[in-house]
Amino acid sequence: MTPPIIPLPYIGRNLLFLEEALDELEARGITSPLLFRASEADKLARLLEHGTDRAGYPGERPWTDGPAQGRPIRHEDVIFATTADEIRRGEREPERSTSLKKFAVIARPLFVAYDARCFVKLCDRQYEYGDPARKPAALLALFPVTRVDPVQGWFSEEAGLAYRALVRSIHGGAMVEVGSWKGLSTAYVGRLAARRGVALHCVDAWEGSSDAYAARYSALLAAEDVPGAFEANMEALGLRPIVHRLASTDAAARFAEASLDLVFLDASHDAAAVLADLEAWWPRLKPGAILAGHDHNEEHAGVLEAVARFAARAGRAVEVGGGSVWWTRR
């Protein structure tokens, strides 16, 4: 059986790419223990024919690395690979090599997913085929990688993954992201929302802010077509959000009450603007729907103040996760 070939965009955010690959595998019912390997796009045909990019070369080479030295293992019967957890660990440990970190030295990467049950671990990141004659059976999927220019923004990978977790908790319906800028936060949830049948609305006036960053935003908007950059980034990522070029509270008025499953706020950070956003969007949420936002930390006292005041008034508890992402339920 030919493994699926699944093109994926890559913006230089390794954990986002990993989550997208895992989602694509899960959507196809591929949930077995996994190993991942970085390869090159020009080895796609070799992988499809042999199950590994190390096979099909003339001559035999013995394996001469690691604790297996001295045992006659064919070179093509061993791969370097990492698990999803090892990739996550590698992002926390700069010196640790992983399959995704190898993208930095590969011009046209190809990400390869294997069934880990088909291998015997030799040592850290080295695996031998349990049955070398059945290499193709171990190959689960191939991800040709399209490099996309990094999206400029102020959204950490930790925040992006926390945002994804909120979107993952809903299915169908509609969500709103307030404050998209060039689309970095949107990149973390766009494909996931589409996969889960969630209509994604992006709200941004692209006219600056009323907080301490106002001068900086005005300078950036004067120097560059930021909404045009957002549009170009969405096109490069294959995302098609519904865009509302409006102030947050004006956009909120266009949505019916109790019509939304999630609203994520990341617009102006001063207390008055955040409180106005909270009050405007709260009635638009369905009962049990999620109201969330970014920058719930001491650097953004206005966000802390507004969220605390609103939550106390609404009688709701606020939770805070990775990347200073906060949320509560209607």
C-alpha positions as a LaTeX table, in Angstrom:
\begin{tabular}{lrrr}
\hline
Residue & $x$ (\AA) & $y$ (\AA) & $z$ (\AA) \\
\hline
Met1 & 0.00 & 0.00 & 0.00 \\
Thr2 & 1.41 & 3.39 & $-1.02$ \\
Pro3 & 1.82 & 5.73 & 1.96 \\
Pro4 & 0.04 & 9.09 & 1.75 \\
Ile5 & 2.02 & 12.07 & 0.46 \\
Ile6 & 0.94 & 15.15 & 2.42 \\
Pro7 & 2.46 & 18.55 & 1.51 \\
Leu8 & 2.87 & 20.86 & 4.51 \\
Pro9 & 3.99 & 24.50 & 4.82 \\
Tyr10 & 6.87 & 25.31 & 7.18 \\
Ile11 & 7.36 & 28.80 & 8.68 \\
Gly12 & 10.34 & 27.86 & 10.84 \\
Arg13 & 8.20 & 26.97 & 13.86 \\
Asn14 & 9.15 & 23.35 & 14.53 \\
Leu15 & 6.49 & 22.48 & 17.09 \\
Leu16 & 3.75 & 23.94 & 14.93 \\
Phe17 & 4.95 & 21.80 & 12.02 \\
Leu18 & 5.04 & 18.73 & 14.27 \\
Glu19 & 1.47 & 19.32 & 15.47 \\
Glu20 & 0.26 & 19.79 & 11.90 \\
Ala21 & 1.91 & 16.52 & 10.85 \\
Leu22 & 0.42 & 14.66 & 13.82 \\
Asp23 & $-3.02$ & 16.08 & 12.99 \\
Glu24 & $-2.72$ & 14.93 & 9.38 \\
Leu25 & $-1.74$ & 11.44 & 10.51 \\
Glu26 & $-4.57$ & 11.27 & 13.04 \\
Ala27 & $-7.07$ & 12.36 & 10.39 \\
Arg28 & $-6.01$ & 9.31 & 8.38 \\
Gly29 & $-6.33$ & 6.96 & 11.34 \\
Ile30 & $-2.55$ & 6.66 & 11.78 \\
Thr31 & $-2.05$ & 6.54 & 15.54 \\
Ser32 & 0.60 & 3.87 & 16.04 \\
Pro33 & 3.85 & 4.75 & 17.87 \\
Leu34 & 5.77 & 7.00 & 15.51 \\
Leu35 & 9.32 & 7.75 & 14.47 \\
Phe36 & 10.19 & 10.79 & 12.34 \\
Arg37 & 13.12 & 11.29 & 10.01 \\
Ala38 & 14.29 & 14.29 & 7.99 \\
Ser39 & 15.13 & 13.48 & 4.39 \\
Glu40 & 15.43 & 15.34 & 1.07 \\
Ala41 & 12.67 & 15.95 & $-1.47$ \\
Asp42 & 14.73 & 14.38 & $-4.27$ \\
Lys43 & 14.67 & 11.07 & $-2.37$ \\
Leu44 & 10.88 & 10.74 & $-2.53$ \\
Ala45 & 10.95 & 8.13 & $-5.31$ \\
Arg46 & 13.64 & 6.14 & $-3.46$ \\
Leu47 & 11.54 & 6.12 & $-0.30$ \\
Leu48 & 8.43 & 4.99 & $-2.15$ \\
Glu49 & 10.37 & 2.16 & $-3.84$ \\
His50 & 12.45 & 0.92 & $-0.91$ \\
Gly51 & 10.76 & 2.28 & 2.22 \\
Thr52 & 13.99 & 4.06 & 3.20 \\
Asp53 & 16.22 & 6.71 & 1.63 \\
Arg54 & 19.27 & 4.62 & 2.59 \\
Ala55 & 18.42 & 1.76 & 0.19 \\
Gly56 & 18.94 & 1.38 & $-3.54$ \\
Tyr57 & 22.55 & 2.49 & $-3.73$ \\
Pro58 & 25.15 & 0.18 & $-5.34$ \\
Gly59 & 27.40 & $-1.85$ & $-3.06$ \\
Glu60 & 27.11 & $-2.77$ & 0.62 \\
Arg61 & 28.27 & $-0.66$ & 3.53 \\
Pro62 & 28.45 & $-2.01$ & 7.07 \\
Trp63 & 27.12 & 0.09 & 9.93 \\
Thr64 & 30.04 & 1.47 & 11.91 \\
Asp65 & 28.49 & 3.84 & 14.44 \\
Gly66 & 27.33 & 3.57 & 18.05 \\
Pro67 & 27.19 & 0.49 & 20.30 \\
Ala68 & 26.40 & $-1.78$ & 17.34 \\
Gln69 & 29.94 & $-1.44$ & 15.98 \\
Gly70 & 31.44 & $-4.78$ & 15.15 \\
Arg71 & 28.06 & $-6.37$ & 14.32 \\
Pro72 & 27.53 & $-6.69$ & 10.57 \\
Ile73 & 24.46 & $-4.49$ & 10.04 \\
Arg74 & 23.82 & $-3.20$ & 6.55 \\
His75 & 23.83 & 0.57 & 6.27 \\
Glu76 & 20.37 & 0.57 & 4.70 \\
Asp77 & 18.93 & $-1.38$ & 7.65 \\
Val78 & 19.45 & 1.51 & 10.10 \\
Ile79 & 17.90 & 4.99 & 10.30 \\
Phe80 & 18.43 & 8.08 & 12.40 \\
Ala81 & 15.04 & 9.18 & 13.74 \\
Thr82 & 13.31 & 10.90 & 16.65 \\
Thr83 & 9.95 & 10.52 & 18.36 \\
Ala84 & 7.47 & 13.38 & 18.78 \\
Asp85 & 8.43 & 13.70 & 22.45 \\
Glu86 & 12.13 & 13.83 & 21.53 \\
Ile87 & 11.38 & 16.61 & 19.04 \\
Arg88 & 9.55 & 18.55 & 21.76 \\
Arg89 & 12.44 & 17.96 & 24.16 \\
Gly90 & 14.90 & 19.14 & 21.54 \\
Glu91 & 13.13 & 22.50 & 21.29 \\
Arg92 & 13.87 & 23.01 & 24.99 \\
Glu93 & 17.49 & 21.87 & 24.64 \\
Pro94 & 19.35 & 23.86 & 21.95 \\
Glu95 & 22.25 & 21.41 & 21.72 \\
Arg96 & 20.02 & 18.38 & 21.11 \\
Ser97 & 19.57 & 17.28 & 17.48 \\
Thr98 & 16.13 & 16.27 & 16.17 \\
Ser99 & 14.59 & 15.42 & 12.82 \\
Leu100 & 13.02 & 18.88 & 12.54 \\
Lys101 & 16.19 & 20.74 & 13.47 \\
Lys102 & 17.81 & 19.12 & 10.43 \\
Phe103 & 15.54 & 21.23 & 8.21 \\
Ala104 & 18.05 & 24.03 & 8.78 \\
Val105 & 20.67 & 22.23 & 6.66 \\
Ile106 & 18.36 & 20.70 & 4.03 \\
Ala107 & 17.43 & 22.90 & 1.08 \\
Arg108 & 14.24 & 20.99 & 0.20 \\
Pro109 & 13.20 & 18.92 & 3.22 \\
Leu110 & 11.01 & 15.84 & 3.25 \\
Phe111 & 9.58 & 14.75 & 6.60 \\
Val112 & 9.09 & 11.00 & 6.93 \\
Ala113 & 6.83 & 9.18 & 9.40 \\
Tyr114 & 7.52 & 5.54 & 10.32 \\
Asp115 & 5.78 & 2.93 & 12.44 \\
Ala116 & 8.06 & 2.66 & 15.48 \\
Arg117 & 6.93 & $-0.93$ & 16.10 \\
Cys118 & 8.91 & $-1.99$ & 13.02 \\
Phe119 & 12.25 & $-1.01$ & 14.60 \\
Val120 & 14.65 & $-2.03$ & 17.32 \\
Lys121 & 16.39 & 0.82 & 19.10 \\
Leu122 & 20.18 & 0.60 & 18.91 \\
Cys123 & 20.89 & 3.78 & 20.90 \\
Asp124 & 19.76 & 7.38 & 21.09 \\
Arg125 & 18.19 & 8.30 & 17.72 \\
Gln126 & 19.51 & 5.14 & 15.98 \\
Tyr127 & 17.04 & 2.42 & 14.97 \\
Glu128 & 17.42 & $-0.90$ & 13.15 \\
Tyr129 & 14.62 & $-2.45$ & 11.10 \\
Gly130 & 13.18 & $-5.44$ & 12.96 \\
Asp131 & 12.60 & $-7.18$ & 9.64 \\
Pro132 & 14.84 & $-5.61$ & 6.98 \\
Ala133 & 12.91 & $-7.38$ & 4.22 \\
Arg134 & 9.75 & $-5.43$ & 5.10 \\
Lys135 & 11.03 & $-1.85$ & 5.00 \\
Pro136 & 8.08 & $-0.46$ & 2.96 \\
Ala137 & 5.65 & $-1.72$ & 5.63 \\
Ala138 & 7.27 & 0.61 & 8.17 \\
Leu139 & 6.70 & 3.73 & 6.05 \\
Leu140 & 3.48 & 5.47 & 7.12 \\
Ala141 & 3.50 & 8.90 & 5.42 \\
Leu142 & 5.67 & 11.39 & 3.56 \\
Phe143 & 5.46 & 15.16 & 4.04 \\
Pro144 & 7.02 & 17.26 & 1.25 \\
Val145 & 7.88 & 20.56 & 2.93 \\
Thr146 & 7.10 & 23.95 & 1.41 \\
Arg147 & 9.22 & 26.63 & 3.04 \\
Val148 & 7.21 & 29.78 & 3.75 \\
Asp149 & 8.85 & 33.00 & 4.93 \\
Pro150 & 8.59 & 33.36 & 8.72 \\
Val151 & 5.55 & 35.40 & 9.75 \\
Gln152 & 6.51 & 38.46 & 11.78 \\
Gly153 & 4.68 & 38.87 & 15.06 \\
Trp154 & 4.83 & 38.73 & 18.85 \\
Phe155 & 3.43 & 35.25 & 19.40 \\
Ser156 & 5.70 & 32.61 & 20.93 \\
Glu157 & 5.49 & 28.96 & 20.03 \\
Glu158 & 4.30 & 28.26 & 23.58 \\
Ala159 & 1.43 & 30.72 & 23.11 \\
Gly160 & 0.64 & 29.24 & 19.71 \\
Leu161 & 0.35 & 25.73 & 21.10 \\
Ala162 & $-1.88$ & 26.94 & 23.96 \\
Tyr163 & $-4.10$ & 28.70 & 21.41 \\
Arg164 & $-4.25$ & 25.51 & 19.32 \\
Ala165 & $-5.36$ & 23.55 & 22.38 \\
Leu166 & $-8.35$ & 25.87 & 22.80 \\
Val167 & $-9.33$ & 25.49 & 19.14 \\
Arg168 & $-8.92$ & 21.73 & 19.40 \\
Ser169 & $-11.62$ & 21.69 & 22.09 \\
Ile170 & $-14.32$ & 22.88 & 19.66 \\
His171 & $-15.84$ & 21.22 & 16.61 \\
Gly172 & $-17.95$ & 22.99 & 14.02 \\
Gly173 & $-19.42$ & 26.44 & 14.52 \\
Ala174 & $-17.39$ & 29.64 & 14.37 \\
Met175 & $-14.52$ & 31.42 & 16.10 \\
Val176 & $-13.13$ & 34.95 & 16.03 \\
Glu177 & $-9.52$ & 36.10 & 16.37 \\
Val178 & $-9.26$ & 39.78 & 17.31 \\
Gly179 & $-5.86$ & 41.27 & 16.44 \\
Ser180 & $-4.23$ & 39.24 & 13.68 \\
Trp181 & $-1.49$ & 41.67 & 12.47 \\
Lys182 & 0.48 & 39.68 & 9.85 \\
Gly183 & $-1.10$ & 36.34 & 10.75 \\
Leu184 & 1.37 & 34.60 & 13.05 \\
Ser185 & $-1.29$ & 33.61 & 15.57 \\
Thr186 & $-3.63$ & 32.73 & 12.70 \\
Ala187 & $-0.99$ & 30.35 & 11.31 \\
Tyr188 & $-1.18$ & 28.30 & 14.50 \\
Val189 & $-4.91$ & 27.61 & 14.23 \\
Gly190 & $-5.97$ & 28.11 & 10.61 \\
Arg191 & $-5.49$ & 24.57 & 9.32 \\
Leu192 & $-6.74$ & 23.08 & 12.59 \\
Ala193 & $-9.94$ & 25.15 & 12.48 \\
Ala194 & $-10.59$ & 24.13 & 8.87 \\
Arg195 & $-10.02$ & 20.48 & 9.73 \\
Arg196 & $-12.51$ & 20.71 & 12.59 \\
Gly197 & $-15.13$ & 22.48 & 10.50 \\
Val198 & $-14.78$ & 25.77 & 12.39 \\
Ala199 & $-15.33$ & 29.02 & 10.46 \\
Leu200 & $-12.39$ & 31.32 & 11.30 \\
His201 & $-13.04$ & 35.07 & 11.39 \\
Cys202 & $-10.09$ & 37.47 & 11.71 \\
Val203 & $-10.78$ & 40.97 & 13.01 \\
Asp204 & $-8.21$ & 43.75 & 12.69 \\
Ala205 & $-8.56$ & 47.42 & 11.69 \\
Trp206 & $-4.79$ & 47.67 & 11.04 \\
Glu207 & $-4.94$ & 51.23 & 12.35 \\
Gly208 & $-2.66$ & 50.99 & 15.37 \\
Ser209 & $-3.57$ & 50.74 & 19.05 \\
Ser210 & $-4.43$ & 52.81 & 22.10 \\
Asp211 & $-1.85$ & 51.21 & 24.40 \\
Ala212 & 1.85 & 51.81 & 25.11 \\
Tyr213 & 2.77 & 50.27 & 21.76 \\
Ala214 & 0.80 & 52.85 & 19.74 \\
Ala215 & 3.83 & 54.73 & 18.38 \\
Arg216 & 5.59 & 51.51 & 17.40 \\
Tyr217 & 2.53 & 50.17 & 15.57 \\
Ser218 & 2.01 & 53.48 & 13.78 \\
Ala219 & 5.60 & 53.44 & 12.54 \\
Leu220 & 5.30 & 49.86 & 11.31 \\
Leu221 & 2.00 & 50.58 & 9.56 \\
Ala222 & 3.52 & 53.65 & 7.86 \\
Ala223 & 6.54 & 51.66 & 6.66 \\
Glu224 & 4.75 & 48.59 & 5.31 \\
Asp225 & 1.44 & 47.37 & 3.93 \\
Val226 & 0.66 & 45.21 & 6.97 \\
Pro227 & $-2.82$ & 44.06 & 5.87 \\
Gly228 & $-1.28$ & 43.17 & 2.51 \\
Ala229 & 1.37 & 41.12 & 4.33 \\
Phe230 & $-1.39$ & 39.34 & 6.27 \\
Glu231 & $-3.17$ & 38.52 & 3.02 \\
Ala232 & 0.04 & 37.26 & 1.38 \\
Asn233 & 0.90 & 35.10 & 4.40 \\
Met234 & $-2.55$ & 33.54 & 4.42 \\
Glu235 & $-2.26$ & 32.73 & 0.72 \\
Ala236 & 1.20 & 31.18 & 1.19 \\
Leu237 & $-0.14$ & 29.00 & 4.01 \\
Gly238 & $-3.25$ & 27.98 & 2.10 \\
Leu239 & $-5.53$ & 29.59 & 4.70 \\
Arg240 & $-8.78$ & 31.41 & 3.89 \\
Pro241 & $-10.09$ & 33.14 & 7.01 \\
Ile242 & $-13.05$ & 35.51 & 6.81 \\
Val243 & $-11.49$ & 38.96 & 7.32 \\
His244 & $-13.26$ & 41.89 & 9.00 \\
Arg245 & $-11.23$ & 45.08 & 8.64 \\
Leu246 & $-12.94$ & 46.84 & 11.52 \\
Ala247 & $-12.36$ & 47.96 & 15.07 \\
Ser248 & $-13.02$ & 45.14 & 17.51 \\
Thr249 & $-16.20$ & 46.52 & 19.06 \\
Asp250 & $-17.62$ & 47.46 & 15.65 \\
Ala251 & $-16.99$ & 43.94 & 14.40 \\
Ala252 & $-18.60$ & 42.40 & 17.47 \\
Ala253 & $-21.83$ & 44.24 & 16.69 \\
Arg254 & $-22.04$ & 42.35 & 13.38 \\
Phe255 & $-22.27$ & 38.95 & 15.06 \\
Ala256 & $-25.51$ & 37.63 & 16.52 \\
Glu257 & $-25.76$ & 36.95 & 20.22 \\
Ala258 & $-24.82$ & 33.40 & 21.27 \\
Ser259 & $-23.39$ & 32.64 & 17.82 \\
Leu260 & $-19.70$ & 31.99 & 18.49 \\
Asp261 & $-17.78$ & 29.04 & 19.97 \\
Leu262 & $-14.51$ & 30.87 & 20.70 \\
Val263 & $-13.24$ & 34.46 & 20.73 \\
Phe264 & $-9.50$ & 35.10 & 21.11 \\
Leu265 & $-8.48$ & 38.66 & 22.01 \\
Asp266 & $-5.05$ & 40.10 & 21.16 \\
Ala267 & $-5.71$ & 43.71 & 20.20 \\
Ser268 & $-4.89$ & 46.83 & 22.26 \\
His269 & $-3.48$ & 46.02 & 25.70 \\
Asp270 & $-4.61$ & 48.99 & 27.77 \\
Ala271 & $-7.27$ & 48.24 & 30.40 \\
Ala272 & $-10.01$ & 50.37 & 28.83 \\
Ala273 & $-9.65$ & 48.77 & 25.38 \\
Val274 & $-9.43$ & 45.22 & 26.75 \\
Leu275 & $-12.48$ & 45.75 & 28.96 \\
Ala276 & $-14.43$ & 47.16 & 26.01 \\
Asp277 & $-13.50$ & 44.09 & 23.96 \\
Leu278 & $-14.54$ & 41.73 & 26.74 \\
Glu279 & $-17.90$ & 43.43 & 27.14 \\
Ala280 & $-18.51$ & 43.55 & 23.39 \\
Trp281 & $-17.70$ & 39.92 & 22.63 \\
Trp282 & $-19.07$ & 38.18 & 25.74 \\
Pro283 & $-22.73$ & 38.27 & 24.59 \\
Arg284 & $-21.72$ & 36.87 & 21.18 \\
Leu285 & $-20.57$ & 33.60 & 22.77 \\
Lys286 & $-22.73$ & 30.52 & 23.08 \\
Pro287 & $-23.30$ & 29.16 & 26.60 \\
Gly288 & $-20.16$ & 27.19 & 27.49 \\
Ala289 & $-18.13$ & 28.80 & 24.69 \\
Ile290 & $-14.58$ & 30.07 & 25.25 \\
Leu291 & $-13.45$ & 33.65 & 25.72 \\
Ala292 & $-9.65$ & 33.82 & 25.65 \\
Gly293 & $-6.73$ & 36.09 & 24.96 \\
His294 & $-3.01$ & 36.72 & 24.99 \\
Asp295 & $-0.50$ & 38.55 & 27.22 \\
His296 & $-1.94$ & 37.76 & 30.65 \\
Asn297 & 1.28 & 38.70 & 32.46 \\
Glu298 & 2.92 & 41.47 & 34.48 \\
Glu299 & 4.31 & 43.14 & 31.37 \\
His300 & 0.72 & 43.89 & 30.33 \\
Ala301 & $-0.91$ & 45.26 & 33.48 \\
Gly302 & $-3.89$ & 46.53 & 31.48 \\
Val303 & $-4.76$ & 42.99 & 30.38 \\
Leu304 & $-4.47$ & 41.67 & 33.95 \\
Glu305 & $-6.66$ & 44.47 & 35.31 \\
Ala306 & $-9.37$ & 44.23 & 32.66 \\
Val307 & $-9.62$ & 40.43 & 32.73 \\
Ala308 & $-9.76$ & 40.38 & 36.54 \\
Arg309 & $-12.48$ & 43.06 & 36.69 \\
Phe310 & $-14.57$ & 41.43 & 34.00 \\
Ala311 & $-14.24$ & 37.90 & 35.40 \\
Ala312 & $-15.25$ & 39.07 & 38.88 \\
Arg313 & $-18.29$ & 40.85 & 37.48 \\
Ala314 & $-19.26$ & 37.82 & 35.36 \\
Gly315 & $-18.60$ & 35.36 & 38.17 \\
Arg316 & $-16.18$ & 33.31 & 36.10 \\
Ala317 & $-12.81$ & 31.77 & 36.95 \\
Val318 & $-9.89$ & 32.55 & 34.63 \\
Glu319 & $-7.27$ & 29.96 & 33.70 \\
Val320 & $-3.82$ & 30.83 & 32.40 \\
Gly321 & $-1.67$ & 28.49 & 30.29 \\
Gly322 & 1.50 & 28.52 & 28.25 \\
Gly323 & 2.65 & 31.73 & 26.64 \\
Ser324 & 0.43 & 33.89 & 28.90 \\
Val325 & $-2.73$ & 32.68 & 27.16 \\
Trp326 & $-5.81$ & 33.05 & 29.38 \\
Trp327 & $-9.35$ & 31.72 & 28.98 \\
Thr328 & $-12.73$ & 31.37 & 30.65 \\
Arg329 & $-16.12$ & 29.98 & 29.63 \\
Arg330 & $-19.41$ & 31.76 & 29.03 \\
\hline
\end{tabular}
